[in-house]
mmCIF file of C-alpha atoms and ligand atoms in Angstrom:
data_model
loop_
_atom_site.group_PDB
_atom_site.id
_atom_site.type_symbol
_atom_site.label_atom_id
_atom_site.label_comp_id
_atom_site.label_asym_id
_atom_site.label_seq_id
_atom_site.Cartn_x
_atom_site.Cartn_y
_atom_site.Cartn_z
ATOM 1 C CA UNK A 6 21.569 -26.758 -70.326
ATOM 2 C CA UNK A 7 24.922 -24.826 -69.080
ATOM 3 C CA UNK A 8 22.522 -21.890 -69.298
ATOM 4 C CA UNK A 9 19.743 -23.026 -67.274
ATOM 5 C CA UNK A 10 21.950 -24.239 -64.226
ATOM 6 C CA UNK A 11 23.048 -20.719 -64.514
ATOM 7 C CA UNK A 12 20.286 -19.186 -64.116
ATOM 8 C CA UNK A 13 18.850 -21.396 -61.500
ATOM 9 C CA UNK A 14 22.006 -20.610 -59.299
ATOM 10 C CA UNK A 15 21.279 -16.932 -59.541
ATOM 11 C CA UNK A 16 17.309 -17.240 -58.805
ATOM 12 C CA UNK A 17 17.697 -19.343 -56.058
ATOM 13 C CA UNK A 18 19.493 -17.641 -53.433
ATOM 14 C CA UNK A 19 16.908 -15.004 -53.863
ATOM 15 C CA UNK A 20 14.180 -16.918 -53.407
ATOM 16 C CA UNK A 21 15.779 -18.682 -50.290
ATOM 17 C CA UNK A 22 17.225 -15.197 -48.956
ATOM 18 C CA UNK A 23 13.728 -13.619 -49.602
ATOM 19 C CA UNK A 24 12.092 -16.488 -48.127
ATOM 20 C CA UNK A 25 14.390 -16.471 -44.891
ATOM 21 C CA UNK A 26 14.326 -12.678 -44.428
ATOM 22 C CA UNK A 27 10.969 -13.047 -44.226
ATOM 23 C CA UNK A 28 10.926 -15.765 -41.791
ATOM 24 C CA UNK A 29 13.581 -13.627 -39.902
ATOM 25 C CA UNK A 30 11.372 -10.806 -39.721
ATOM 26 C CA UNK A 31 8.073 -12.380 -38.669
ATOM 27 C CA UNK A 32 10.011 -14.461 -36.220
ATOM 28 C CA UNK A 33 11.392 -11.282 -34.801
ATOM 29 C CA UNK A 34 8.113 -9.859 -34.953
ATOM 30 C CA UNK A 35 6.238 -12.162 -33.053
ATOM 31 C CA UNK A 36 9.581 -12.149 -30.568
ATOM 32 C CA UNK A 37 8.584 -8.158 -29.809
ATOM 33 C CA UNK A 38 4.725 -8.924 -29.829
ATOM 34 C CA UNK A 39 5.257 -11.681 -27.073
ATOM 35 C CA UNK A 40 7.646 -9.772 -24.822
ATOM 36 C CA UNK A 41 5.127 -6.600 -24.819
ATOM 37 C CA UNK A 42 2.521 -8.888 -24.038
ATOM 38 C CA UNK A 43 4.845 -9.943 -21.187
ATOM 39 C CA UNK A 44 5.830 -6.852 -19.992
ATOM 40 C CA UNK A 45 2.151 -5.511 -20.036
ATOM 41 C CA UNK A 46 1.128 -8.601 -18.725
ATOM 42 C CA UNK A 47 3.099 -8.401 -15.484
ATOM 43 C CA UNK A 48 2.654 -4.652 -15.278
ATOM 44 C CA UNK A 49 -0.919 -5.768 -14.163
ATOM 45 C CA UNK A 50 0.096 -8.698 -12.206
ATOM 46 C CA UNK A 51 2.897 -6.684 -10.330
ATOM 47 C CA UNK A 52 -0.043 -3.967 -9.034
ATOM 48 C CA UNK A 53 -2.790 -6.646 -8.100
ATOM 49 C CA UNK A 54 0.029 -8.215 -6.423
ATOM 50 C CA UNK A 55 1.231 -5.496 -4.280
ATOM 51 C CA UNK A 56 -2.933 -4.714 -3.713
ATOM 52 C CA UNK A 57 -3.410 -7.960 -2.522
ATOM 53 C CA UNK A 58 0.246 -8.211 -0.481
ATOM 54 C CA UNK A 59 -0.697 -4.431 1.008
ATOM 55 C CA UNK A 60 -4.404 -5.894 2.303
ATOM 56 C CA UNK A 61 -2.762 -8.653 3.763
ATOM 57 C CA UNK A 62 0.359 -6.847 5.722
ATOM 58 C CA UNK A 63 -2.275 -4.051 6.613
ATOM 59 C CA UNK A 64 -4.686 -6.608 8.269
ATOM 60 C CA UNK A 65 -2.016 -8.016 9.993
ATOM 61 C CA UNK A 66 -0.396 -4.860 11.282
ATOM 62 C CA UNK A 67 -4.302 -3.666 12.278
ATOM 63 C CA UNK A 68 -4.462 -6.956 13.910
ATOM 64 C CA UNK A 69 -1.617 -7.246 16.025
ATOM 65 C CA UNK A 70 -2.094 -3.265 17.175
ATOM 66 C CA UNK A 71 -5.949 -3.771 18.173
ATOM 67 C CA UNK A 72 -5.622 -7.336 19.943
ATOM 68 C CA UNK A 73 -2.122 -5.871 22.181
ATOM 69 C CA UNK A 74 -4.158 -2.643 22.623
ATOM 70 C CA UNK A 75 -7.196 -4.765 24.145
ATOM 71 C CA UNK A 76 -4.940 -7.039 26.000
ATOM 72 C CA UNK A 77 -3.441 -4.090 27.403
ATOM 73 C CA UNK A 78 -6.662 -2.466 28.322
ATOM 74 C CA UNK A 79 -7.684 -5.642 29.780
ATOM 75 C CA UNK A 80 -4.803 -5.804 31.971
ATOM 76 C CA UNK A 81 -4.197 -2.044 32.779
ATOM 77 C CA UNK A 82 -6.905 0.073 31.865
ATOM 78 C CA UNK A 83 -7.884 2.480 29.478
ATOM 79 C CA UNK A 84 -5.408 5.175 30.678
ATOM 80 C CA UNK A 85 -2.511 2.883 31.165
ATOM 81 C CA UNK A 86 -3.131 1.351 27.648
ATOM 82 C CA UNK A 87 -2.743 5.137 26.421
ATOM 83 C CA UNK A 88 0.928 4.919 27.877
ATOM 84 C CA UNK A 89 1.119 1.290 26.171
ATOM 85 C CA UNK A 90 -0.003 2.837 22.628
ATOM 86 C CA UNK A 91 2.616 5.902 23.387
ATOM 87 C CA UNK A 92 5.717 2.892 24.087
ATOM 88 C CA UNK A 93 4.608 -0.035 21.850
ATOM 89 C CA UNK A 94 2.209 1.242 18.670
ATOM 90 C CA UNK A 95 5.157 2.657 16.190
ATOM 91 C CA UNK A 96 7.962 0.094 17.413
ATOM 92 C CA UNK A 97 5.206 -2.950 16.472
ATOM 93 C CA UNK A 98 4.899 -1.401 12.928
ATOM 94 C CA UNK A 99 8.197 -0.560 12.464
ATOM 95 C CA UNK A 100 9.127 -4.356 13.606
ATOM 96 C CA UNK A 101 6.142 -5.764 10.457
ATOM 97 C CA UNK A 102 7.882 -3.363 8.536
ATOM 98 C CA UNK A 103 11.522 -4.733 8.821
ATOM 99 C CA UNK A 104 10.012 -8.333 8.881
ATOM 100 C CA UNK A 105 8.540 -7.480 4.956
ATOM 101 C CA UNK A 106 10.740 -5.641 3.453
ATOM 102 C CA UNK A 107 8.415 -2.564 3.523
ATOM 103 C CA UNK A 108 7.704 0.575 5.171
ATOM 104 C CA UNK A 109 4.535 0.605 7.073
ATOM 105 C CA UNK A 110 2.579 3.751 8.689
ATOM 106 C CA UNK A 111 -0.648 4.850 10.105
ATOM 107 C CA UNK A 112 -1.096 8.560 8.519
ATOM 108 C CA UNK A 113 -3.627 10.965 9.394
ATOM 109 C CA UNK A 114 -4.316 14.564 9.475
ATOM 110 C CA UNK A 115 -5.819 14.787 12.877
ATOM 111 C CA UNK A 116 -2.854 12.771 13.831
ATOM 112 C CA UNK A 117 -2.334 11.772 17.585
ATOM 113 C CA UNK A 118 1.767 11.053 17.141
ATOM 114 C CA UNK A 119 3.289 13.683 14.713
ATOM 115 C CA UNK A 120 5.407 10.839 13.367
ATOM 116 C CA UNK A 121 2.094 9.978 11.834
ATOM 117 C CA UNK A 122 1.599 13.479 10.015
ATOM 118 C CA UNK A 123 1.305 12.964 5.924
ATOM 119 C CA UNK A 124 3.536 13.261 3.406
ATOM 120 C CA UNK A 125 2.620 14.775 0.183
ATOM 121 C CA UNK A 126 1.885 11.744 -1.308
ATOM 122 C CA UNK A 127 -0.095 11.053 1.881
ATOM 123 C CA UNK A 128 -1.752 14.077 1.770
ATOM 124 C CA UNK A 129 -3.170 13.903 -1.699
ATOM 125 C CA UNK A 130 -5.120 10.683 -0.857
ATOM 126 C CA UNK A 131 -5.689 11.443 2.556
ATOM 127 C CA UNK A 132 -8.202 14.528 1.035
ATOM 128 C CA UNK A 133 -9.789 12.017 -1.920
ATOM 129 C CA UNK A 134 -10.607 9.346 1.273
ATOM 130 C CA UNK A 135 -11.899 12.428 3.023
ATOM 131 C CA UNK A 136 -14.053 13.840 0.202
ATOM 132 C CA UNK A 137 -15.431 10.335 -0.048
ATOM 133 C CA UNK A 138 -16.404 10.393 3.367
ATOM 134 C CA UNK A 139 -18.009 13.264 3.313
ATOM 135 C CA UNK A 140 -20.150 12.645 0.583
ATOM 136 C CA UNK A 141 -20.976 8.465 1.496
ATOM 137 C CA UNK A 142 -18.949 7.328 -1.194
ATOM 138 C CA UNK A 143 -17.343 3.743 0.047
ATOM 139 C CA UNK A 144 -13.479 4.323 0.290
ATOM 140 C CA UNK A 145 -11.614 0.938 -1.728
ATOM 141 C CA UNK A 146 -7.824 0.555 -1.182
ATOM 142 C CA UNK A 147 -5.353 2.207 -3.728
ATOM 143 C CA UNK A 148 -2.167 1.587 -4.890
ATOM 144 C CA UNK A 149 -0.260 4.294 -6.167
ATOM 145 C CA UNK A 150 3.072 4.374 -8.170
ATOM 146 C CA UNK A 151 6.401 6.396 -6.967
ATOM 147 C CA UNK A 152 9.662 7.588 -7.796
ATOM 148 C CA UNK A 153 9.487 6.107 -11.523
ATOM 149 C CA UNK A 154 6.974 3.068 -10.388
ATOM 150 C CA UNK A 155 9.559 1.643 -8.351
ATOM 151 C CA UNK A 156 7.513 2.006 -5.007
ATOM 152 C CA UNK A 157 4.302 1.247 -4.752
ATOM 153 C CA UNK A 158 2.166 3.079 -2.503
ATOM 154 C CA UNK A 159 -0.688 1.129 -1.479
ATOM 155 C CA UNK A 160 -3.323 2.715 0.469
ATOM 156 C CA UNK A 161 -6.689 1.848 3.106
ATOM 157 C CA UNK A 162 -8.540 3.992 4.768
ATOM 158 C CA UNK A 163 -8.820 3.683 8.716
ATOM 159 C CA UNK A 164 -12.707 4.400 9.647
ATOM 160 C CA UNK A 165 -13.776 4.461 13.440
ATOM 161 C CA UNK A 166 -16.158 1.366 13.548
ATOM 162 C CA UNK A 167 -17.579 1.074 16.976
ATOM 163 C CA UNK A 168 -17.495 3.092 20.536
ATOM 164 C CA UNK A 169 -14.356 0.889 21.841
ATOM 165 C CA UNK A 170 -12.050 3.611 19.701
ATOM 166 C CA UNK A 171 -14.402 6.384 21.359
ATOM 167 C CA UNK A 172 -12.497 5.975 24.601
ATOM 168 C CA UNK A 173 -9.727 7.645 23.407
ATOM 169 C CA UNK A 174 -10.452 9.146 20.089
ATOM 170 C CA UNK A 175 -14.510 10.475 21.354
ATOM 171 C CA UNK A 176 -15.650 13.382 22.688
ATOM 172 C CA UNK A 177 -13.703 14.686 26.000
ATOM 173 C CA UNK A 178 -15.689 14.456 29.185
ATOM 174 C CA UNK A 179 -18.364 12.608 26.937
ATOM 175 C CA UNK A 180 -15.971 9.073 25.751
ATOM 176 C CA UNK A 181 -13.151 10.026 27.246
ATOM 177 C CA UNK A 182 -12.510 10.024 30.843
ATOM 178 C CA UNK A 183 -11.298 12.804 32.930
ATOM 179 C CA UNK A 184 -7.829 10.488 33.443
ATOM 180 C CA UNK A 185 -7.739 9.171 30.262
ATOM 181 C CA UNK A 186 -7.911 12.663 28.918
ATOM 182 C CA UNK A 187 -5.012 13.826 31.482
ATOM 183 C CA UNK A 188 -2.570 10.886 30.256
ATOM 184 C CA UNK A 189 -3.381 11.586 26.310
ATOM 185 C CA UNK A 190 -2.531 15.926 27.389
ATOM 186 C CA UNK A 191 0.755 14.806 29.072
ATOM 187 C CA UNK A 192 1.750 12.120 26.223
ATOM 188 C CA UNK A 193 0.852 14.183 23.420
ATOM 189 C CA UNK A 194 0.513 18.262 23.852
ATOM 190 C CA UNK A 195 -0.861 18.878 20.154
ATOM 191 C CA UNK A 196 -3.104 16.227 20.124
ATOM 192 C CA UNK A 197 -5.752 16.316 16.959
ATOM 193 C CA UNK A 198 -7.326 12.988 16.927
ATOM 194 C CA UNK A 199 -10.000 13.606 19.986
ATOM 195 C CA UNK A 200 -13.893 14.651 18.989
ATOM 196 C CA UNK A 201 -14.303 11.979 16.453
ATOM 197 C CA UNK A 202 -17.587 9.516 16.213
ATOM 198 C CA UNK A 203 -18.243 6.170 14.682
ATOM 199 C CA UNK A 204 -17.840 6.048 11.070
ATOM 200 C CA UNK A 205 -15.196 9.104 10.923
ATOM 201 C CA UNK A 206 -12.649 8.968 8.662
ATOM 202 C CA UNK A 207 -9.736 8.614 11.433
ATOM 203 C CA UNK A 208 -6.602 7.920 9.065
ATOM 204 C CA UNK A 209 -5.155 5.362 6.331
ATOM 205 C CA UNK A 210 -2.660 2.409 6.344
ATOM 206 C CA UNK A 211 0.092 3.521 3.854
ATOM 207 C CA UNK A 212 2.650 1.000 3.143
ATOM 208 C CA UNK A 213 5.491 1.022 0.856
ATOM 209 C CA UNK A 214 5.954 -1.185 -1.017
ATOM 210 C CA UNK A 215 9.565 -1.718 -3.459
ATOM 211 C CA UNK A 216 8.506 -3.386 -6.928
ATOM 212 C CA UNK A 217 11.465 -5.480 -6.555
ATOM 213 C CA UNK A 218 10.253 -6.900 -3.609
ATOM 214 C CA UNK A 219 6.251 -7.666 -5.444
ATOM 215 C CA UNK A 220 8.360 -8.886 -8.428
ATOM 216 C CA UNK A 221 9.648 -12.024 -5.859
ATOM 217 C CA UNK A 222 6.350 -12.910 -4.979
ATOM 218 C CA UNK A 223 5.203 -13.844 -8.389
HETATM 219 C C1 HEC B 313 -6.394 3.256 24.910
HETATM 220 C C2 HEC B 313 -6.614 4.384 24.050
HETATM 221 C C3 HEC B 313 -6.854 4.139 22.579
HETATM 222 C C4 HEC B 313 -7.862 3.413 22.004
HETATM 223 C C5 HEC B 313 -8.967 2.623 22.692
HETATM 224 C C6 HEC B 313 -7.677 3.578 20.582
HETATM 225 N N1 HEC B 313 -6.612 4.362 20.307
HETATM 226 FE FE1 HEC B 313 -5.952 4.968 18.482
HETATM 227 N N2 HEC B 313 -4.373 5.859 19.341
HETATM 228 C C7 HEC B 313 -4.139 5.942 20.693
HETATM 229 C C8 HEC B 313 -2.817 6.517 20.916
HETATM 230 C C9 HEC B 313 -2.174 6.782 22.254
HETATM 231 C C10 HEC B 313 -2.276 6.773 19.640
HETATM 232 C C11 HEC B 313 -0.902 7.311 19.293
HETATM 233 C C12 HEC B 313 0.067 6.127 19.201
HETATM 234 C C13 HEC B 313 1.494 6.503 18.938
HETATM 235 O O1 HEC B 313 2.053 7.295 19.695
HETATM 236 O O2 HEC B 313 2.054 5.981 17.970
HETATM 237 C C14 HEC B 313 -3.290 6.354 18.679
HETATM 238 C C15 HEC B 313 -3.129 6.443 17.297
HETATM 239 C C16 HEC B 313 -4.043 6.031 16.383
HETATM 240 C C17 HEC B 313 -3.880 6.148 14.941
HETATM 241 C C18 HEC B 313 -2.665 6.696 14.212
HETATM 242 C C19 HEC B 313 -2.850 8.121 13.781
HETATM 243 C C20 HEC B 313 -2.574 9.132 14.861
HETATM 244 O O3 HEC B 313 -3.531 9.788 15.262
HETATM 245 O O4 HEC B 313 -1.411 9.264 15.326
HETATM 246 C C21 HEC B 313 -5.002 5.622 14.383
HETATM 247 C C22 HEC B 313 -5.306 5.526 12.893
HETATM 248 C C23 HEC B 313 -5.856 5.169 15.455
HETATM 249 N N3 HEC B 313 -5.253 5.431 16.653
HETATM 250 C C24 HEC B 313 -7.074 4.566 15.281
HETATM 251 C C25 HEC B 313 -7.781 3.952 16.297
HETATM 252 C C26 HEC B 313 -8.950 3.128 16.067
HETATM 253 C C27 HEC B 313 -9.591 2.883 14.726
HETATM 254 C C28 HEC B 313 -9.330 2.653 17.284
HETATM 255 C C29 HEC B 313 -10.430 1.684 17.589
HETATM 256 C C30 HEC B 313 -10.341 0.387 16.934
HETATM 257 C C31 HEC B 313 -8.403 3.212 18.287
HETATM 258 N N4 HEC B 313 -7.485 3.971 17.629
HETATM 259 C C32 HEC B 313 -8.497 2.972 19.637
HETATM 260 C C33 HEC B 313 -4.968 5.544 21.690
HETATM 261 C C34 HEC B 313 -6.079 4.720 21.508
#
């Protein structure tokens, strides 16, 4: 009897410790499994996020610049609103910009401003928007991690859609008019972004955009 209690003593810690170690192990398991999911999870979330948060600040921005640009055409003229563009366009994006938590500009290698000259980054998917051009392929927004995925980069290409943008962006002496053409020479000596037609490629939006500030949203 004295021999069996014994022996029961000695088994059954093991069993329990086996048992629990076990328990330990697939709880700790499925602890790792579920955070991975997690993480990879929100990875995804975090970049259709910032896509969908870039398409909306990027209207906006587009928006705002094309409905003060027409007011100010309405009110001044074409020529004036050149002047209004040169004052108001990068102040108005830098002001969206502040307001989001983000850092919002027009780039473009035929710039107009040379604030709005690309960056490496810039450049890079300036010349894949401009290849697609070229060859009819539709250009979709991109989003883009930098430094370490910390900023996202998110991306739209800027197209010339009708013969309102001709007026200053068209052919000289064809779109452009004789004092339009003197106030865009005076404003802006090495201009690029004349000679262009409907459908060009004329620039993108590129916004960035800090994770931490997607990672709030959600
Ligand atoms: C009244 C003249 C005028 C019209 C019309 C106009 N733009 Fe511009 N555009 C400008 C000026 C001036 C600048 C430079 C603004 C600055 O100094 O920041 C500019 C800059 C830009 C830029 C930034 C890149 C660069 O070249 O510096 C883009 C993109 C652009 N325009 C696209 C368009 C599109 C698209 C349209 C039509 C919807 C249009 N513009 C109509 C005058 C005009």
């Amino acid at each position: 009897m004295m021999k069996k209690i014994i022996y029961i003593s000695i088994i059954l810690p093991f069993v329990f410790s086996c048992n629990s170690n076990e328990k330990i192990s697939k709880d700790i398991f499925e602890e790792v499994n579920k955070s991975m999911e997690v993480k990879k999870l929100s990875e995804v979330e975090i970049l259709d996020e910032a896509m969908a948060w870039g398409e909306e600040i990027s209207s906006e921005a587009q928006n705002q610049l094309i409905s003060a640009l027409q007011k100010a055409i309405e009110e001044k003229g074409i020529s004036e609103a050149v002047e209004y563009c040169n004052i108001e366009a990068i102040p108005m994006v830098q002001e969206l910009s502040t307001k989001h938590k983000v850092t919002i500009k027009r780039a473009s290698f035929a710039y107009r401003n040379p604030t709005d000259k690309p960056s490496e980054d810039e450049a890079a998917i300036l010349d894949a928007y401009a290849y697609n051009a070229e060859n009819d392929i539709k250009n979709e927004p991109n989003i883009q991690k930098l430094e370490n995925g910390e900023i996202l980069l998110y991306t739209k290409a800027i197209q010339i859609p009708n013969s309102f943008c001709l007026n200053c962006h068209g052919k000289e002496g064809i779109d452009i008019s004789e004092e339009t053409l003197g106030k865009i020479d005076r404003l802006y000596p090495d201009d690029k972004a004349k000679g262009h037609k409907i459908g060009d490629l004329r620039g993108m939006w590129s916004i960035k955009i800090p994770k931490s500030e997607v990672i709030k949203r959600l």
